[in-house]
XYZ file of C-alpha atoms in Angstrom:
265
model
C 0.000 0.000 0.000
C 2.904 2.340 0.738
C 4.357 1.862 -2.766
C 0.953 2.602 -4.270
C 0.610 5.809 -2.243
C 4.127 7.024 -3.034
C 3.661 6.162 -6.695
C 0.322 7.940 -6.902
C 1.517 11.133 -5.219
C 4.793 11.266 -7.173
C 3.146 10.494 -10.506
C 0.357 12.985 -9.941
C 2.733 15.819 -9.050
C 5.141 15.185 -11.929
C 2.316 14.717 -14.435
C 0.522 17.829 -13.186
C 3.657 19.931 -13.638
C 4.051 18.499 -17.149
C 0.410 19.341 -17.858
C 0.847 22.928 -16.646
C 3.981 23.226 -18.794
C 1.926 22.011 -21.799
C 3.990 18.835 -22.205
C 0.813 16.770 -21.696
C -2.825 17.382 -22.520
C -5.498 16.370 -20.017
C -5.736 12.782 -21.274
C -1.944 12.513 -21.211
C -1.884 13.842 -17.658
C -4.378 11.216 -16.472
C -2.627 8.415 -18.371
C 0.808 9.389 -17.042
C -0.524 9.443 -13.481
C -2.007 5.958 -13.877
C 1.071 4.574 -15.629
C 3.510 6.014 -13.109
C 1.477 4.776 -10.152
C 1.294 1.248 -11.557
C 4.994 1.122 -12.407
C 5.988 2.299 -8.928
C 3.645 -0.249 -7.350
C 4.975 -3.184 -9.390
C 8.594 -2.127 -9.866
C 9.416 0.121 -6.947
C 11.725 3.114 -6.898
C 14.287 1.954 -9.461
C 11.782 1.065 -12.156
C 10.094 4.391 -11.487
C 13.407 6.266 -11.782
C 14.065 4.817 -15.241
C 10.629 5.901 -16.439
C 11.035 9.361 -14.898
C 14.460 9.691 -16.504
C 12.782 9.257 -19.880
C 9.794 11.442 -19.093
C 11.545 14.457 -17.574
C 14.440 14.551 -20.039
C 12.138 14.142 -23.036
C 9.715 16.791 -21.776
C 12.601 19.206 -21.273
C 13.991 18.613 -24.761
C 10.528 18.963 -26.286
C 10.354 22.476 -24.829
C 13.998 23.281 -25.612
C 14.069 26.048 -28.255
C 10.399 25.347 -28.848
C 9.867 28.491 -30.923
C 12.301 27.065 -33.473
C 10.105 23.971 -33.787
C 6.796 25.644 -34.642
C 6.922 24.680 -38.313
C 7.901 21.125 -37.398
C 5.017 20.788 -34.934
C 2.640 21.796 -37.720
C 3.874 18.828 -39.756
C 3.447 16.339 -36.928
C 0.110 14.634 -36.467
C -0.393 15.724 -32.850
C 1.926 18.661 -32.241
C 3.898 19.165 -29.021
C 1.485 17.988 -26.306
C 1.494 14.259 -25.503
C -1.882 12.511 -25.228
C -2.884 9.267 -23.515
C -2.078 7.175 -26.583
C 1.486 8.490 -26.719
C 1.894 7.887 -22.984
C 0.874 4.241 -23.255
C 2.770 3.725 -26.526
C 5.976 4.782 -24.771
C 5.222 3.204 -21.397
C 2.718 0.395 -21.902
C 5.288 -2.283 -22.724
C 7.342 -1.110 -19.766
C 4.342 -1.509 -17.477
C 3.862 -5.122 -18.583
C 7.555 -5.832 -17.966
C 7.427 -4.205 -14.531
C 4.493 -6.470 -13.682
C 6.390 -9.556 -14.908
C 9.393 -8.569 -12.775
C 7.053 -8.166 -9.807
C 5.818 -11.746 -10.339
C 9.040 -13.562 -11.295
C 11.823 -11.316 -9.897
C 14.047 -12.143 -12.895
C 16.612 -9.499 -13.989
C 15.784 -10.083 -17.649
C 12.565 -8.153 -17.126
C 14.450 -5.173 -15.692
C 16.752 -5.233 -18.720
C 13.879 -5.483 -21.204
C 12.032 -2.730 -19.315
C 15.079 -0.469 -19.578
C 15.531 -1.221 -23.280
C 11.895 -0.259 -23.802
C 12.450 3.162 -22.261
C 15.883 3.382 -23.881
C 14.243 3.162 -27.305
C 11.656 5.789 -26.369
C 14.327 8.122 -24.990
C 16.697 7.594 -27.907
C 13.953 8.315 -30.423
C 12.640 11.373 -28.575
C 16.064 12.936 -28.029
C 16.907 12.393 -31.699
C 13.624 13.933 -32.848
C 13.643 16.948 -30.545
C 17.287 17.909 -31.085
C 17.708 16.680 -34.648
C 15.166 19.199 -35.958
C 17.437 21.995 -34.700
C 20.218 20.931 -37.055
C 21.282 23.581 -39.557
C 21.186 21.012 -42.332
C 18.056 19.298 -43.610
C 17.698 15.649 -42.563
C 18.253 12.770 -44.955
C 15.913 9.857 -45.498
C 17.360 6.787 -43.802
C 16.320 4.716 -46.845
C 17.803 6.656 -49.765
C 19.746 9.534 -48.136
C 17.737 12.170 -50.005
C 16.862 15.379 -48.182
C 13.416 15.559 -46.594
C 11.522 18.157 -44.571
C 12.515 18.685 -40.947
C 10.264 16.771 -38.582
C 9.147 14.160 -41.096
C 9.487 10.584 -39.895
C 12.354 8.558 -41.292
C 14.815 11.439 -41.382
C 18.288 11.293 -39.860
C 20.952 13.908 -39.199
C 24.367 13.880 -37.554
C 23.084 15.936 -34.634
C 20.001 13.761 -34.188
C 22.021 10.542 -34.378
C 24.453 11.758 -31.716
C 21.605 12.623 -29.372
C 19.888 9.347 -30.171
C 22.961 7.530 -28.852
C 23.198 9.860 -25.844
C 19.541 9.247 -24.993
C 20.091 5.508 -25.009
C 23.261 5.935 -22.923
C 21.358 8.064 -20.407
C 18.818 5.308 -19.751
C 21.520 2.613 -19.796
C 23.375 4.431 -17.008
C 20.234 4.650 -14.867
C 19.607 0.962 -15.592
C 23.149 0.031 -14.510
C 22.744 1.861 -11.197
C 19.374 0.186 -10.674
C 20.780 -3.247 -11.516
C 23.644 -2.897 -9.030
C 21.237 -1.659 -6.355
C 18.856 -4.586 -6.902
C 21.206 -7.450 -7.835
C 24.714 -6.369 -6.725
C 26.466 -7.989 -9.705
C 28.817 -5.552 -11.445
C 30.118 -7.973 -14.100
C 26.652 -9.000 -15.281
C 25.511 -5.420 -14.885
C 28.154 -4.223 -17.351
C 27.079 -6.850 -19.876
C 23.455 -5.828 -19.529
C 24.472 -2.158 -19.680
C 26.006 -2.766 -23.112
C 22.890 -4.583 -24.318
C 20.648 -1.785 -23.040
C 22.812 0.871 -24.695
C 23.016 -0.883 -28.065
C 19.382 -1.993 -28.298
C 18.080 1.397 -27.209
C 20.031 3.011 -30.032
C 19.096 0.305 -32.549
C 15.435 0.761 -31.604
C 15.631 4.382 -32.694
C 17.105 3.298 -36.036
C 14.299 0.751 -36.451
C 11.847 3.559 -35.736
C 13.372 5.672 -38.502
C 13.292 2.788 -40.987
C 9.635 2.066 -40.250
C 8.829 5.768 -40.355
C 10.414 6.144 -43.775
C 8.893 2.992 -45.254
C 5.417 2.223 -43.908
C 4.264 5.263 -41.908
C 1.531 7.319 -43.540
C 2.679 10.600 -45.051
C 0.393 13.067 -46.775
C 0.589 15.983 -49.167
C -1.353 19.126 -48.309
C -2.565 20.986 -51.392
C -3.250 24.153 -49.384
C 0.277 24.547 -48.021
C 2.014 22.683 -50.867
C 3.974 20.624 -48.364
C 4.287 17.110 -46.976
C 2.809 16.371 -43.561
C 1.820 13.591 -41.161
C -1.595 15.164 -40.616
C -4.585 13.527 -42.304
C -6.637 16.719 -42.394
C -5.849 20.412 -42.830
C -8.611 22.944 -42.168
C -11.304 20.277 -42.515
C -9.924 19.125 -45.867
C -8.377 15.643 -46.186
C -4.763 15.548 -47.292
C -3.623 13.152 -50.004
C -1.840 9.964 -48.906
C 1.423 9.786 -50.854
C 3.439 7.264 -48.886
C 2.976 4.422 -46.418
C -0.240 2.979 -45.063
C -3.213 4.957 -43.797
C -3.468 3.013 -40.523
C 0.236 3.337 -39.667
C 0.800 6.610 -37.849
C 3.710 7.733 -35.670
C 2.239 6.065 -32.583
C 2.108 2.711 -34.385
C 5.714 3.086 -35.536
C 6.901 4.003 -32.046
C 5.107 1.026 -30.537
C 6.457 -1.367 -33.169
C 10.081 -0.263 -32.763
C 9.724 -0.474 -28.988
C 8.229 -3.958 -29.159
C 10.809 -5.282 -31.635
C 13.732 -4.052 -29.530
C 12.239 -5.502 -26.365
C 11.666 -8.886 -27.993
C 15.316 -8.954 -29.096
C 16.267 -8.904 -25.401
C 14.417 -12.161 -24.809
C 15.865 -13.645 -27.990
C 19.393 -12.850 -26.769
C 18.641 -14.169 -23.297
């Protein structure tokens, strides 16, 4: 009961601040509170810290030089505020893994949990900082220039921060692993796996974004976008599949990377 209470209070306060800072909309605020409470209850402080490491750092980078991202946010399907779907896309797999660790107490679930948030952090850091690059991004599939903010684009700056985001979560994971299991040698091995798979997950995300994610052309603005509708007029699908949006791509890359952990184990 104590873990539930601490988780609820902590999650509510952090989510409320994020809501007031416009990092979350109301549905995102409620979802983040529920998700954080459940993860603290099942995983305890260290699982919670990994999730919070992702959430706070990503929220900060989303707001970093936000005025320079206005045009990019107009291209994105949902803009800057995270909703409940985005919260569960980034944290839902982690919640399941926290529950499995609660039941079985096996370190593999902590590793997979950390990889899950490593992918989310790596992808978010790359997206939020990569768009600030002076050079236009290149498509990961054919290396042609594409619009800033469009899925599937890569840049040197974004790639560096993608790796740093994965490293950030891997470091928190390593500290958590030592605190919970007190095995430095195995912890270093798992640290490497967490670091590599978190970064690879972001690359998978870019590949899926460039190949199967829906992209549209807006006749009004004469530009490509991820939005289905502009001023009540449907945009024309020019690439990918209608049902595959950014949330689906994020979930798929997260799931694939997490499953690789169990394959390696």
